[in-house]
Amino acid sequence: MSLIDKGKQDMGRWRFSTKQAVRGGWDSVACAKMGRNDSAMGVPVTQRERRNNFLLNGLLTTAHTEISKHPRRFIMPRRLNSTEQRTFRAARYAALRSLQYTIAQLRNGHAGVAQRWMALDHPEDLNFLADGLQRIFDALQAIHQDRIFCEPGVNWYAEVNPNQTPHAITLGERFFTTPTYGTDSRAGTLIHETSHFRNVLRTNDHAYGVEECLELVEQAEQSDDDLRKVINNADNWEYLVEHSY
């Protein structure tokens, strides 16, 4: 079964992605919250509503199965040892704390970081982002520690199977050498990976790293299609939180 790899090698992350369309779930929640285009029913819609409907009509509607570009060594993931368990617990606590703070900031209308990383600043959009982060919070908090594994000898951070329930995360060696907080941190890695789950946000990986994500945001200022990619990109959600807390 293919896996989503949050891997990095030297200058950047590597992944090879295949995509498969799905329906329902988060995109339905998002569309219900933000409103679909009712013009076919004779109900006029504003320019912002048209933009939101165009964006959300196809938002987060892709399930993803991704494999490394490089041949994987067939190493059976193992359960965490006691030291790794403590590291994971600290990272999850940091992730949940950061998520709570960012959700509160968005609910209170603080749009600066959202504009920078998600190209959104309208109050309704901020609540939409807060709802998405709440879904990540709930899912990450619910993952039992017995569903966290380690794959030794691999040069990436973490990986998930987005279709798997109950959720599980496999941690690579890079996870244990990065800081708990900050850009591309352990906390951010858990947020990134949890967003991939099909019943959470089922995000994709359209861009990797700070520079590519900011370029995607810049492109989104000109194109709703690129804006949809921003909101469907796992690293943008990660950086939204990492750069808020």
XYZ file of C-alpha atoms in Angstrom:
245
model
C 0.000 0.000 0.000
C 1.368 3.385 -0.955
C 2.262 5.854 1.772
C 2.583 9.600 2.117
C 6.182 10.437 2.913
C 7.094 13.656 4.632
C 10.705 13.074 3.631
C 13.584 15.427 3.177
C 16.954 14.918 1.623
C 19.586 17.646 1.771
C 18.025 20.637 -0.044
C 14.382 19.633 0.090
C 11.656 17.075 0.429
C 11.107 14.356 -2.117
C 7.863 12.676 -3.033
C 6.212 11.116 -6.050
C 2.458 11.508 -5.999
C -0.543 9.863 -7.565
C -4.019 11.277 -6.969
C -7.484 9.839 -6.871
C -10.751 11.777 -6.756
C -13.174 11.284 -3.869
C -16.324 12.990 -2.717
C -17.945 14.054 0.528
C -16.223 14.567 3.873
C -14.332 17.792 4.546
C -15.146 19.387 1.200
C -18.840 18.920 1.953
C -18.395 20.470 5.399
C -16.480 23.376 3.892
C -19.056 23.964 1.173
C -21.899 23.798 3.669
C -20.177 26.357 5.903
C -19.135 28.765 3.170
C -22.096 28.280 0.817
C -22.400 26.863 -2.683
C -23.241 28.817 -5.795
C -27.021 29.154 -5.915
C -27.194 31.184 -9.107
C -28.790 28.238 -10.920
C -31.712 28.578 -8.516
C -32.091 32.256 -9.281
C -30.377 33.419 -6.107
C -27.868 36.205 -6.815
C -24.383 35.750 -5.377
C -21.700 38.307 -4.621
C -18.256 38.349 -6.193
C -16.763 36.973 -2.958
C -19.374 34.214 -2.854
C -18.546 33.275 -6.431
C -14.865 33.136 -5.500
C -15.553 31.021 -2.419
C -17.873 28.681 -4.286
C -15.364 28.218 -7.101
C -12.633 27.552 -4.574
C -14.556 25.226 -2.307
C -16.381 23.306 -5.017
C -13.187 21.394 -5.653
C -11.408 22.069 -2.372
C -9.823 19.161 -0.565
C -11.505 16.641 -2.840
C -8.473 14.483 -3.487
C -7.240 11.443 -1.651
C -3.563 10.857 -2.121
C -1.276 7.887 -2.231
C 2.346 8.861 -2.431
C 5.617 6.947 -2.529
C 9.235 7.997 -2.354
C 11.033 8.756 -5.598
C 13.820 6.549 -4.342
C 13.512 2.789 -3.744
C 12.289 2.067 -0.228
C 14.091 -0.400 1.930
C 11.617 -2.949 3.190
C 12.055 -2.423 6.907
C 9.207 -3.363 9.196
C 8.187 -0.338 11.312
C 8.450 -1.011 15.027
C 6.832 0.441 18.109
C 8.534 3.374 19.792
C 10.987 2.735 22.589
C 10.616 4.632 25.863
C 12.830 7.541 24.776
C 11.017 7.875 21.465
C 7.674 7.767 23.257
C 8.681 10.732 25.412
C 9.828 12.618 22.303
C 6.532 11.937 20.549
C 4.445 12.959 23.564
C 6.339 16.252 23.827
C 5.896 16.862 20.092
C 2.168 16.127 20.200
C 1.716 18.397 23.209
C 3.554 21.155 21.313
C 1.426 20.575 18.215
C -1.864 20.653 20.123
C -0.827 23.757 22.041
C 0.212 25.508 18.826
C -3.027 24.507 17.125
C -5.128 25.846 19.995
C -3.306 29.158 19.911
C -3.602 29.530 16.140
C -7.313 28.639 16.177
C -7.927 31.316 18.811
C -5.969 33.877 16.804
C -8.001 33.137 13.686
C -11.303 33.248 15.582
C -10.294 36.668 16.911
C -9.706 37.985 13.408
C -5.905 38.050 13.299
C -5.334 37.744 9.565
C -1.628 38.496 9.081
C -0.254 34.958 9.192
C -3.285 33.573 7.349
C -2.739 36.052 4.533
C 0.950 35.151 4.336
C 0.549 31.370 4.292
C -3.005 30.759 3.041
C -3.749 33.874 0.927
C -6.942 34.434 2.950
C -7.874 37.316 5.244
C -11.667 37.737 5.192
C -13.321 36.935 8.582
C -15.340 34.084 7.049
C -12.163 32.666 5.544
C -10.377 32.872 8.903
C -13.164 30.870 10.528
C -12.928 28.382 7.685
C -9.208 27.932 8.397
C -9.891 27.635 12.134
C -12.395 24.871 11.411
C -9.755 23.020 9.408
C -7.205 23.324 12.199
C -9.793 22.087 14.682
C -10.208 18.951 12.595
C -6.442 18.406 12.718
C -6.453 19.018 16.486
C -9.232 16.515 17.124
C -7.652 13.824 14.949
C -4.138 14.237 16.339
C -5.371 14.255 19.920
C -7.275 11.008 19.308
C -4.356 8.986 17.893
C -3.359 6.382 20.470
C 0.343 6.127 21.169
C 0.232 2.466 20.144
C -0.558 3.738 16.611
C 2.744 5.619 16.393
C 5.595 3.650 14.846
C 9.237 4.186 13.960
C 11.058 3.062 10.828
C 14.794 3.070 11.583
C 17.461 3.899 9.051
C 15.337 6.125 6.797
C 16.129 9.752 5.974
C 12.684 11.312 6.256
C 10.450 12.767 8.936
C 7.202 10.780 8.916
C 4.670 9.031 6.718
C 1.008 8.073 6.796
C -1.464 6.025 4.831
C -4.252 8.616 4.351
C -6.964 5.968 4.022
C -6.054 4.125 7.214
C -8.392 4.017 10.206
C -7.719 4.150 13.021
C -5.070 6.683 12.134
C -1.401 5.749 12.415
C 1.826 7.682 11.865
C 5.252 6.196 11.165
C 8.169 8.388 12.227
C 11.513 8.438 10.437
C 14.919 9.276 11.883
C 14.730 12.948 10.843
C 11.743 13.445 13.169
C 13.924 12.783 16.210
C 16.687 15.211 15.198
C 14.582 18.295 14.419
C 13.495 20.835 17.092
C 10.124 20.497 18.826
C 8.999 24.009 17.789
C 9.814 26.180 14.797
C 9.810 25.779 11.024
C 9.713 22.125 9.919
C 9.583 21.088 13.562
C 8.366 17.908 15.215
C 5.120 19.639 16.122
C 4.700 20.881 12.565
C 5.456 17.430 11.175
C 2.579 15.935 13.175
C 0.247 18.703 11.977
C 1.367 18.165 8.371
C 0.872 14.406 8.500
C -2.475 14.528 10.303
C -3.843 16.902 7.657
C -3.270 14.190 5.026
C -5.821 11.773 6.465
C -8.796 11.285 4.210
C -11.325 12.001 6.962
C -9.436 15.075 8.236
C -8.404 17.475 5.428
C -6.941 14.962 2.916
C -4.357 17.498 1.861
C -1.915 17.015 -0.968
C 1.696 18.141 -1.433
C 1.662 20.739 -4.203
C 4.685 22.580 -2.769
C 7.396 21.781 -0.252
C 9.297 24.096 2.038
C 9.003 27.779 2.844
C 10.056 29.191 -0.527
C 7.801 26.986 -2.642
C 4.833 27.565 -0.339
C 5.256 31.331 -0.472
C 5.523 31.164 -4.269
C 2.269 29.211 -4.332
C 0.607 31.893 -2.209
C 1.903 34.591 -4.547
C 0.433 32.742 -7.510
C -2.847 32.368 -5.636
C -3.263 36.125 -5.620
C -3.815 35.860 -9.379
C -5.590 32.522 -9.744
C -8.373 30.772 -7.859
C -6.972 27.467 -9.052
C -3.689 28.233 -7.300
C -5.619 29.386 -4.245
C -7.286 25.989 -4.141
C -3.814 24.410 -4.238
C -2.668 26.572 -1.320
C -5.577 25.457 0.847
C -5.029 21.860 -0.218
C -1.289 21.927 0.542
C -0.125 20.270 3.765
C 2.956 22.452 4.263
C 0.874 25.644 4.100
C -1.274 24.377 6.970
C 1.867 23.429 8.856
C 3.492 26.831 8.345
C 0.263 28.632 9.237
C 0.558 27.110 12.701
C 4.327 27.164 13.066
C 4.494 30.861 12.197
C 1.534 31.789 14.405
C 2.742 30.331 17.688
